[in-house]
Structures are given as C-alpha cells and as structure tokens.
Coordinates of C-alpha atoms and ligand atoms in Angstrom, one line a residue:
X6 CA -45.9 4.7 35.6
X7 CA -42.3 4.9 35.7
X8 CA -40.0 6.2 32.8
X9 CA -36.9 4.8 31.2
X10 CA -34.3 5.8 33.9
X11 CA -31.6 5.4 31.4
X12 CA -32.5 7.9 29.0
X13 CA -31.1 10.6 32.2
X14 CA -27.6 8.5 32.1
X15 CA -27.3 9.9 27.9
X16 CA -24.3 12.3 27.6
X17 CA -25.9 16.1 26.6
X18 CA -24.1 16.2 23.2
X19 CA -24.0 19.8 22.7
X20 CA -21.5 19.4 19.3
X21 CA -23.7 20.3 16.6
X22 CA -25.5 23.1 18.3
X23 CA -22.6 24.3 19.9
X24 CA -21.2 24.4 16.4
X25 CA -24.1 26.6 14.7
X26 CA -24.0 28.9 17.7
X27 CA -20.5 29.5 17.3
X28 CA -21.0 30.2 13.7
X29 CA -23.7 32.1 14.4
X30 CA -22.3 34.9 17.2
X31 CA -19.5 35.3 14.9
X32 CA -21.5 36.1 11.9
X33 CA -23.7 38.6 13.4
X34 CA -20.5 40.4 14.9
X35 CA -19.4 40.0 11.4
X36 CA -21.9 40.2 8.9
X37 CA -19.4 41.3 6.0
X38 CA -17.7 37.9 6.2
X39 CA -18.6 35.2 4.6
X40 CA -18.4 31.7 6.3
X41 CA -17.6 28.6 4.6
X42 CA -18.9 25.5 6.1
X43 CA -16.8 21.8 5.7
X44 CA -18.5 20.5 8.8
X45 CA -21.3 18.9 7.5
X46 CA -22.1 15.2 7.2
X47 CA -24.9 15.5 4.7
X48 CA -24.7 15.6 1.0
X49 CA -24.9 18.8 -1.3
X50 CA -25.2 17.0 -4.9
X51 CA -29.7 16.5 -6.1
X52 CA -30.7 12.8 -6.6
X53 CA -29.4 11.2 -9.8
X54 CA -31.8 11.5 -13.1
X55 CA -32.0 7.8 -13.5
X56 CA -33.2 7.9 -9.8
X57 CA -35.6 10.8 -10.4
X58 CA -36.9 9.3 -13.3
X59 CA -37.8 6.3 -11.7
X60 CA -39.5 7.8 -8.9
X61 CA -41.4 9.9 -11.5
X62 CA -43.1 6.2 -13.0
X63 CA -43.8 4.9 -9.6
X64 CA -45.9 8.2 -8.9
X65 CA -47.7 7.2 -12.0
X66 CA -48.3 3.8 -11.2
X67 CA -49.5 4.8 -7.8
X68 CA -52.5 7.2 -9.8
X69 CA -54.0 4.2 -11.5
X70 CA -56.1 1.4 -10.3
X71 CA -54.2 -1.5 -11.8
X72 CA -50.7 -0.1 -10.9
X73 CA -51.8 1.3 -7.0
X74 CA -49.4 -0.5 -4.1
X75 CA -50.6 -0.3 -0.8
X76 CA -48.8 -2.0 1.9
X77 CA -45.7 -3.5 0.4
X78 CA -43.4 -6.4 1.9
X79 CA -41.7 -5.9 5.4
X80 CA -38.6 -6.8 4.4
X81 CA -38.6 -4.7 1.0
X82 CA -39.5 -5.7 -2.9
X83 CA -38.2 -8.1 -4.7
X84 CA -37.1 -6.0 -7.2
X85 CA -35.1 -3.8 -4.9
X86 CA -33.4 -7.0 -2.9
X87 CA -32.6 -8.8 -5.8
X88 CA -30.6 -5.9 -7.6
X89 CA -28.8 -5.4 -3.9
X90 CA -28.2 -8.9 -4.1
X91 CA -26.7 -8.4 -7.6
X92 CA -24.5 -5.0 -6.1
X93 CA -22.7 -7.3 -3.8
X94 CA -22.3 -9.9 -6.3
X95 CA -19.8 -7.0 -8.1
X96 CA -17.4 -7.1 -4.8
X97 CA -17.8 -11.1 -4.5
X98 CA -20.3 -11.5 -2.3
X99 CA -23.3 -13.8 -2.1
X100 CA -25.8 -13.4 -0.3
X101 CA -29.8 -15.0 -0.3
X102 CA -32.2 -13.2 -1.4
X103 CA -33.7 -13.8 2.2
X104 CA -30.5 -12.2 3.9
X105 CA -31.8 -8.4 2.8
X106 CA -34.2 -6.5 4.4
X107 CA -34.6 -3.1 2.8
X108 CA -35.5 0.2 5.6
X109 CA -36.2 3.9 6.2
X110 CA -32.2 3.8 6.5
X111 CA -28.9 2.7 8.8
X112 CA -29.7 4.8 11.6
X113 CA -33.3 3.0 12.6
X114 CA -31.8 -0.1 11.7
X115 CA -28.5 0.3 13.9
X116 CA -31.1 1.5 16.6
X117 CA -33.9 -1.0 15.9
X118 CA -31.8 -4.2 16.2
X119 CA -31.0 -4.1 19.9
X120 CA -35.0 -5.6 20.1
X121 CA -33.6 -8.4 19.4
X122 CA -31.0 -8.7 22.0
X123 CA -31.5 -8.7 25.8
X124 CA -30.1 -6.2 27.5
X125 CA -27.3 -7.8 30.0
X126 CA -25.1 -8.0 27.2
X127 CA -21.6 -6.3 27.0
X128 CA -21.2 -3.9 23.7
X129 CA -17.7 -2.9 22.6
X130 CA -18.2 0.5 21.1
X131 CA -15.0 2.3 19.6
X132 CA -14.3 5.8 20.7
X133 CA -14.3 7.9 18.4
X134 CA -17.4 6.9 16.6
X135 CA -20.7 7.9 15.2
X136 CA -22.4 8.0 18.8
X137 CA -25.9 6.6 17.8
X138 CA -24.2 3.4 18.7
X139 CA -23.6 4.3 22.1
X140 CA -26.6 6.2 22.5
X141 CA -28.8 3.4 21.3
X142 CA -27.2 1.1 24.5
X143 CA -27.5 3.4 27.4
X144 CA -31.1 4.2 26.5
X145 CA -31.7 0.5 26.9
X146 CA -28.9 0.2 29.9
X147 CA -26.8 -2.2 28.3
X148 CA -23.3 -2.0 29.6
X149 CA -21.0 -0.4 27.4
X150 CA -16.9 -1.3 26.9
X151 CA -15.4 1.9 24.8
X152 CA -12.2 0.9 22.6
X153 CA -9.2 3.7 21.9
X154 CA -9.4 4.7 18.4
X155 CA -6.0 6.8 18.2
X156 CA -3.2 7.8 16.6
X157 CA -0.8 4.5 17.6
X158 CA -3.2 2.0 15.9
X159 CA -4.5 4.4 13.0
X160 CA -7.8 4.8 14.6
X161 CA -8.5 1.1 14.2
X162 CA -9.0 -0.6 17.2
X163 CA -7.7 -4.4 17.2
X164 CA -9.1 -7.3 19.2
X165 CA -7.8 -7.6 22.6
X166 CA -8.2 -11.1 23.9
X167 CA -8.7 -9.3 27.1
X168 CA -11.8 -7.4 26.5
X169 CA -15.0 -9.8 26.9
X170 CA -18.0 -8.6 24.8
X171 CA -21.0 -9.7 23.4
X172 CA -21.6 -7.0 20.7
X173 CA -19.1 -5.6 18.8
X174 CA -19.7 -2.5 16.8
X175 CA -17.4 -1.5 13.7
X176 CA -17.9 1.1 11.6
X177 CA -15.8 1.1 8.3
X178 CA -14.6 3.7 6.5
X179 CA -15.3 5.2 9.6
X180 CA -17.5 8.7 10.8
X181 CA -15.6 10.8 11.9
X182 CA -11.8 9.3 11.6
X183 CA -12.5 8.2 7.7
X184 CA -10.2 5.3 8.7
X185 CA -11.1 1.6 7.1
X186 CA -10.2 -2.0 7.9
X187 CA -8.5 -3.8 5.2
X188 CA -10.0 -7.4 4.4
X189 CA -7.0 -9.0 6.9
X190 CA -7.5 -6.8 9.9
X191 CA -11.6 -7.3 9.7
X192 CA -10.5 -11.5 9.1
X193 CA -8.9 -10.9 12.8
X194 CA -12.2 -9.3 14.1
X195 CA -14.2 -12.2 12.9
X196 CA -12.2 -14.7 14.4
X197 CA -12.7 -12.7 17.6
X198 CA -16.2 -12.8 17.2
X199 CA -16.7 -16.5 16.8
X200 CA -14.2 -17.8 19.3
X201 CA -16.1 -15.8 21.3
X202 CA -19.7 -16.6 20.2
X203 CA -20.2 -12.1 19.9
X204 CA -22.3 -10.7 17.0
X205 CA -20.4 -7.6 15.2
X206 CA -22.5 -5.0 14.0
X207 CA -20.8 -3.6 11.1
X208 CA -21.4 -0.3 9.5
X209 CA -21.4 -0.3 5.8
X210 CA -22.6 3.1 5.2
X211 CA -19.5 4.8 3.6
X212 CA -18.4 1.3 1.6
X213 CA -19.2 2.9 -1.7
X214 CA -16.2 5.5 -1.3
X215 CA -13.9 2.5 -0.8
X216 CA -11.5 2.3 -4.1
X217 CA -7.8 0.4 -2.5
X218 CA -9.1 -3.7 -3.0
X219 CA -7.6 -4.5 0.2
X220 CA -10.0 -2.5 2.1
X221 CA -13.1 -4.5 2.8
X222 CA -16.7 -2.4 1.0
X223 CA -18.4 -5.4 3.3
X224 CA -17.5 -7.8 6.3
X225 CA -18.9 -10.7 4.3
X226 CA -15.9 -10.7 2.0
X227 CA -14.1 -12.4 5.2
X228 CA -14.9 -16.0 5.3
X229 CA -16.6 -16.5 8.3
X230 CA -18.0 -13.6 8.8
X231 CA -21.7 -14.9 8.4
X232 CA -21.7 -17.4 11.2
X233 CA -21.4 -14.0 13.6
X234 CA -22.0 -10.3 11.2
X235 CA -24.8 -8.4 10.5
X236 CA -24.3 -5.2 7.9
X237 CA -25.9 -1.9 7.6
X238 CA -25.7 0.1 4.5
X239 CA -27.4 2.8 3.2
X240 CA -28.6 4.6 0.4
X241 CA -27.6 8.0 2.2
X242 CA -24.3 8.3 0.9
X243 CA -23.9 6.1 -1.8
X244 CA -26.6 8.2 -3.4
X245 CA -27.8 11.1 -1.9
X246 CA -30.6 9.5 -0.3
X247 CA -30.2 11.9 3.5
X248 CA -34.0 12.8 2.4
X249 CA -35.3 10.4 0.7
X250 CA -34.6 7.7 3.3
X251 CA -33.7 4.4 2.2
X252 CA -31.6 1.8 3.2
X253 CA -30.8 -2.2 4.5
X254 CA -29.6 -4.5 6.8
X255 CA -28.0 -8.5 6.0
X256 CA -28.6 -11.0 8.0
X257 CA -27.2 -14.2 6.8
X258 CA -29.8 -16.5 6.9
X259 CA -27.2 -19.3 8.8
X260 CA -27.0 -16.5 11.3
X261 CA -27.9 -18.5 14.5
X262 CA -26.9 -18.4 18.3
X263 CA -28.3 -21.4 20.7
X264 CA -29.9 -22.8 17.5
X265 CA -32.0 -19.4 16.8
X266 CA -32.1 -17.7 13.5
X267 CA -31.1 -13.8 13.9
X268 CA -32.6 -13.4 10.5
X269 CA -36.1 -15.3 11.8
X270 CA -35.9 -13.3 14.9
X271 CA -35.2 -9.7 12.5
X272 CA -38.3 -10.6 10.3
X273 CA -40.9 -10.8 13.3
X274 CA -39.3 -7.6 14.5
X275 CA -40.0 -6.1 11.4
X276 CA -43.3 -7.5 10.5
X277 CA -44.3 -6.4 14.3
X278 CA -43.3 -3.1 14.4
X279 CA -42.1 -1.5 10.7
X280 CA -44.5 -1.3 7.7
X281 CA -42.0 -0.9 5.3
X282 CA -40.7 1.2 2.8
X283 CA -42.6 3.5 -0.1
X284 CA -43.0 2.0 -2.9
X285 CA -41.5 5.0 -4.8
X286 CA -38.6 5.2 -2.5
X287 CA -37.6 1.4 -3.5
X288 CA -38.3 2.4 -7.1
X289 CA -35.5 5.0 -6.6
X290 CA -33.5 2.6 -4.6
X291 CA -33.6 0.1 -7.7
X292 CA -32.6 2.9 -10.1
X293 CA -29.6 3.2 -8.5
X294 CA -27.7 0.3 -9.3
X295 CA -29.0 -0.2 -12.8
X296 CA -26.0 0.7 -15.1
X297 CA -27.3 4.4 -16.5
X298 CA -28.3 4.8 -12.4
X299 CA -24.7 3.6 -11.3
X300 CA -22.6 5.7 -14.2
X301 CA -24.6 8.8 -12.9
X302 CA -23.7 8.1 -9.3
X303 CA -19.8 7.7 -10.0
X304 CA -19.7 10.5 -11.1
X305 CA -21.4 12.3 -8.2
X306 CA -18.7 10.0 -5.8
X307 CA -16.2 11.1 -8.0
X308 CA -17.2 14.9 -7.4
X309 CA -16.9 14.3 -3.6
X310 CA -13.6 12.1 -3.8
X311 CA -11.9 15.2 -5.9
X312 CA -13.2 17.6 -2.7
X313 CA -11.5 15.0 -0.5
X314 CA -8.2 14.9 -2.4
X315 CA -8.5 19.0 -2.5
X316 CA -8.6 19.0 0.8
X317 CA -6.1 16.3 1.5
X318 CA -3.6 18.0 -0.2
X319 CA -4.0 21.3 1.8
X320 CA -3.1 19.4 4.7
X321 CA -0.1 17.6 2.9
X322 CA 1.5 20.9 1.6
X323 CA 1.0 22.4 5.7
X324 CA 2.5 18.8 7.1
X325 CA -0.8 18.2 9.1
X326 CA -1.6 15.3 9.7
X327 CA -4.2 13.6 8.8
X328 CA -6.7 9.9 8.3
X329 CA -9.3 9.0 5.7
X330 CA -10.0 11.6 2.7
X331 CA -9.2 8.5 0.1
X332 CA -11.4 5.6 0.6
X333 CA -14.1 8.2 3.2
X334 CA -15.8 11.8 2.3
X335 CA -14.0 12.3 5.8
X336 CA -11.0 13.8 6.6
X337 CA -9.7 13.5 10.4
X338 CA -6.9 16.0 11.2
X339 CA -4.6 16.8 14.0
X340 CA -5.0 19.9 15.2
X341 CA -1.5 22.4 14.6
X342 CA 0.1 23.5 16.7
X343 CA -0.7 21.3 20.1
X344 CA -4.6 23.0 20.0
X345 CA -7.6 21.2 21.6
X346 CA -10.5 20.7 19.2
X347 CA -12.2 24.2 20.4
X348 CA -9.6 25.7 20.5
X349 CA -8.6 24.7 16.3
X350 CA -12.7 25.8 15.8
X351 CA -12.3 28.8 17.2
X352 CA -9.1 29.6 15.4
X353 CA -10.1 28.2 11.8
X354 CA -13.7 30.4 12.0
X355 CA -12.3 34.0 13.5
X356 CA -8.6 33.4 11.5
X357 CA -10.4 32.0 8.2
X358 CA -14.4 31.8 8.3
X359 CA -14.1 28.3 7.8
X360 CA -16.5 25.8 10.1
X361 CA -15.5 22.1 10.7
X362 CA -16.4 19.6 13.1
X363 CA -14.2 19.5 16.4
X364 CA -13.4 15.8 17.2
X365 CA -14.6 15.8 21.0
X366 CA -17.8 15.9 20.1
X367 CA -17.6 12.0 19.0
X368 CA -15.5 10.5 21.8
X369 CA -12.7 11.3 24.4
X370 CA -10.0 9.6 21.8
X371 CA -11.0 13.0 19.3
X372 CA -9.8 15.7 21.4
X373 CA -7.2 17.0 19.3
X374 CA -8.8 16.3 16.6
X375 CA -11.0 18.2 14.0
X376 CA -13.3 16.5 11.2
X377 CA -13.6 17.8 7.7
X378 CA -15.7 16.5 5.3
X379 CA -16.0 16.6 1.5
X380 CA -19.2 16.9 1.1
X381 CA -19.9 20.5 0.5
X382 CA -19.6 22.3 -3.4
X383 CA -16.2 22.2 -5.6
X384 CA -16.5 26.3 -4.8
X385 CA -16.8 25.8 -1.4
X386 CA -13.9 23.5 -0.7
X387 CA -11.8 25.6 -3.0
X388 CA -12.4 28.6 -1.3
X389 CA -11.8 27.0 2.2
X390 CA -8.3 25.3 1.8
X391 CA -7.2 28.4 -0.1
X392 CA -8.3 30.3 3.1
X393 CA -6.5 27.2 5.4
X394 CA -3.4 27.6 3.5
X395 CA -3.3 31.1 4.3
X396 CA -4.1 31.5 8.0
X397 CA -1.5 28.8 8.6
X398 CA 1.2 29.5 6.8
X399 CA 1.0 33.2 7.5
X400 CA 1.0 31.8 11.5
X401 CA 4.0 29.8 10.9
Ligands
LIG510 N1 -24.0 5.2 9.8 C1 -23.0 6.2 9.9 C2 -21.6 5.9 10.2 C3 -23.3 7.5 9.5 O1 -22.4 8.5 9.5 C4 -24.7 7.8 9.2 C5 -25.1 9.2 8.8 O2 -24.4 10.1 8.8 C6 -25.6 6.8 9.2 C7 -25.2 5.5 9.5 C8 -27.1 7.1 8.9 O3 -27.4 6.6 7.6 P1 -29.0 6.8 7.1 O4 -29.1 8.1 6.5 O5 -29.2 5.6 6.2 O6 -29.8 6.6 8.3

C-alpha cells in the first residue's frame, strides 16, 4: 500500500483559521467590543420564495407514489438544463442541451474534471486565485506554471507566448481580486488556447454580478471559445445556494482533442462516479430563473452590489486603492500606508473590530493586499466603513 505522495507537497493554508483565531484572542481579551466581520465569502441573504416554494412541491411529489423520483439523470433534468440553456440564451449564448451537466456545485466540478486529463500536463494557474485550482493539481502531481496577477496588468494576467501550458485556468470576476476580463481580452486568451491546442477552465461562478456589457458573464460569448473552454458556474452565488448545493459545468459538445469528445469523455465520468443531483435541489435550481424566481434574485444581487458600492466608496473618499466591488461581491484593496496583509489585519481588528481577508492567503502576488467582501448585512457594512473611515483618517 502506498499513499498519494503528493498530498505532503499541498501548501498548509493556515488563512481562514488563522483568521478566526485572530478574531478570537482579541475578543476574549475584549469581550465589550463588538467585531464586525467583511471577510467572508459566503452569503448572508435566505433562499428566494419562488425557490422555496418550489422546493416545498418537490417534497410533495417525493411523498406520493405516482410523483416519487429515485435516481435521476447524471447529467441533471431536463427541466433544469433546458431553463440554463434558456439563461444563457439572455447573454447570447447557445449552447446544446447536451453541453450542460448540472452538479453538487463548482468546487467538485473544478476538482472532478482533472479525471479526465492525464496528469503530465502543464496548468497555468494565476496567482492570486481561489486556490482549489492549485490544490486540485498538486494532489494529482501535475506540474503547475503560476501567472502574476498584480497591480501593472489590473490583476489580469495576459497570454505570454512564452509560457507553454496545457491547462489554463481563468477565473472571472475573480475570488479574491474581483477583477473581470472584458469580452476582447478573454478573445486574446482563446486564441492562445487554440493555437496552442490547451483547454481553459473558466470559472463562471461570480458572472451574475457582472453589469458593464464589455465584460464577458461567459467565455462562450468569444467565438471560438468552444473548440478549447469548458465553464463552471454555480448556483452558490447567483442565488444563495452555499447550502443547498447546486451547480454546472458546459462542455460544448464539438469539444474534441485527437478526435475525442471532452463532453463524451465528462459523461462516463459522471455516470461512473456521481449519481446526480436531488431532485428537490434541481426543482430549486429551476425556480431560479423563472421570471418571479429571477425578479426576487435581483433584488437580493442588488442588496449585495449596494454593500459593494458602500464599501467602494469608503475607500474612494480615504484614496485607497482598490479592484472589483462593481461587476464582483469582492473588493481587493491595497493596504495604507506600505502594511503587509497581517500587518493591515491586525491594524483594522485592534484599531476598528473589523475582520477581512488578508491577501497572502491566496497567492504570493496578494501580499499587500486585503479582501473585502459584500456579502455580510446592510447594518454590518455600514457600521464597518463608518469604523474604517474613522481609524484612518484619525491615523492620517
Ligand atoms: N469558484 C469560485 C471562484 C469560488 O469563489 C467558489 C466559492 O466561493 C466556488 C467556485 C465554489 O462554488 P460552489 O459553492 O458552487 O461549489
């Protein structure tokens, strides 16, 4: 018997914990004060009622003999593709019904993909990034090529004709940096890609905060983009489904490389090893993009895009600078006054109470840096800028 060497070459990432232990030692030497927390990736708002409802008649269904489901379809119901199929329609995007495969969400997908490809390829991974990309490769040894996210290309990494690589992971609006490609700088990517005969992996799961129409909500709006993409997108986000767990993955059917189907290849995968999704879950999942469903989400969207602008304009009135916060829940700062990421963590929480994300914790490119995110309560947010404000400008 011999374990997986690699998983002893993973990088310890102590971020999150080191975060809540922070937070934690400072509230038990203070437990007058009360700390405000704009660190967190996952969303604060319930699921919509249209969502709820729907649920709530797929639990009935499921009690009586003529309406039970058992196992469903691997790659999802009908019901649920086609209305996804209908979602991308409203951005100008056609896909097959064949080219969805609905899932437990992005995360398993983005990690359950690499079955399909051996593991001597190269993977271009940007740095900073959501590190389940990474994390996925080294456990299966793959070797790994990290592109600089940074200040001088606005935390969007450009082709170089240098860099060789077989998979090419792009994650747009962006975790942590909230930076998105616009349609002409994703066109460059999938030239790249093809001349190169690579596969991009492209993250989706923040498209529905993208508002500016030359930012891209999908890499299938770039022509050519099927003949080498494969997209991720969730429900997470879009509709507060962190819990609930539902998501999918597009695979163009005309996907192919040495005359195999990608898509062929995904469904035995699937069909192998993944016994779908609940029933109720996809009921859910439909709800969400029917119009009452939709109208109901906007305005949860909208309730995070005002936290973002709050916070956005914080940082504008203290001349901080700053990416994302309009098309991503995220906003990516630089920290004042020449601090390193701890350092700003440590300042913020004993100078204000306030807890963000420090931006080492998602690649070498984020010291620096510090994440907020707009996911938290209007009162929250509120409350934190106000303190913000006033620790700075009082240090000034
Ligand atoms: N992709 C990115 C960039 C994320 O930030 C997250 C979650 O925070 C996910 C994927 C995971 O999505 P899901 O909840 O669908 O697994």
């Amino acid at each position: 018997m011999k374990l997986n060497g690699n998983y002893s070459k993973l990088f310890e990432n102590y971020l999150f914990a080191e975060v809540s232990d922070r937070a934690a030692k400072y509230q038990s030497a203070h437990p007058d004060k009360k700390i405000l927390r704009l660190g967190i990736g996952d969303v604060t708002l319930p699921l919509a009622d249209e969502v709820i409802k729907a649920m709530h008649l797929a639990v009935d269904e499921m009690s009586k003999k003529e309406s039970f489901r058992g196992y469903g379809p691997y790659e999802g119901y009908g019901f649920l593709r086609e209305s996804i199929k209908n979602y991308y329609k409203t951005f100008g995007v056609e896909l097959n019904l064949n080219d969805i495969f609905v899932s437990d969400g992005a995360k398993s997908d983005l990690g359950n993909i690499l079955d399909i490809f051996s593991n001597d390829n190269t993977v271009l991974v940007p740095d900073p990034v959501y590190p389940v990309y990474a994390d996925t490769n080294i456990m299966a040894g793959r070797k790994i090529i990290f592109t600089n996210a940074n200040e001088e290309n606005g935390f969007l990494p450009m082709p170089e004709k240098v860099v060789k690589a077989d998979i090419i992971y792009i994650c747009s609006p962006n975790n942590p940096t909230g930076a998105a490609y616009s349609k002409e700088q994703l066109k460059e990517w999938v030239n790249y890609a093809n001349s190169q005969g690579s596969i991009i992996l492209y993250d989706a799961a923040y498209e529905c905060f993208v508002k500016d129409d030359s930012l891209a909500r999908s890499i299938f709006e770039v022509e050519g983009a099927k003949s080498c993409a494969i997209e991720f997108c969730s429900f997470s986000k879009i509709a507060g489904f962190t819990g609930t767990r539902c998501g999918y993955t597009v695979i163009p059917e005309e996907l192919e490389k040495g005359g195999i189907s990608l898509n062929k290849m995904w469904l035995r995968r699937q069909s192998t090893k993944f016994n779908g999704v609940p029933y109720i879950v996809q009921k859910g999942a439909e709800a969400v993009f029917s119009e009452r469903g939709m109208a109901q989400i906007q305005q949860n969207l909208d309730y995070y895009r005002q936290n973002a602008k709050i916070i956005a304009e914080c940082l504008d009135g203290l001349k901080i600078r700053y990416t994302g916060g309009k098309n991503s829940p995220y906003i990516w700062l630089k920290c004042p006054m020449g601090m390193g990421s701890w350092e700003f963590f440590d300042y913020l929480l004993n100078g204000a109470q306030v807890v963000g994300t420090p931006g080492e914790g998602f690649g070498e490119n984020g010291k620096g840096f510090f994440r907020l995110t707009a996911f938290g309560s209007r009162e929250v947010t509120q409350e934190a800028v106000l303190r913000i404000k006033n620790l700075l400008n009082n240090s000034n």
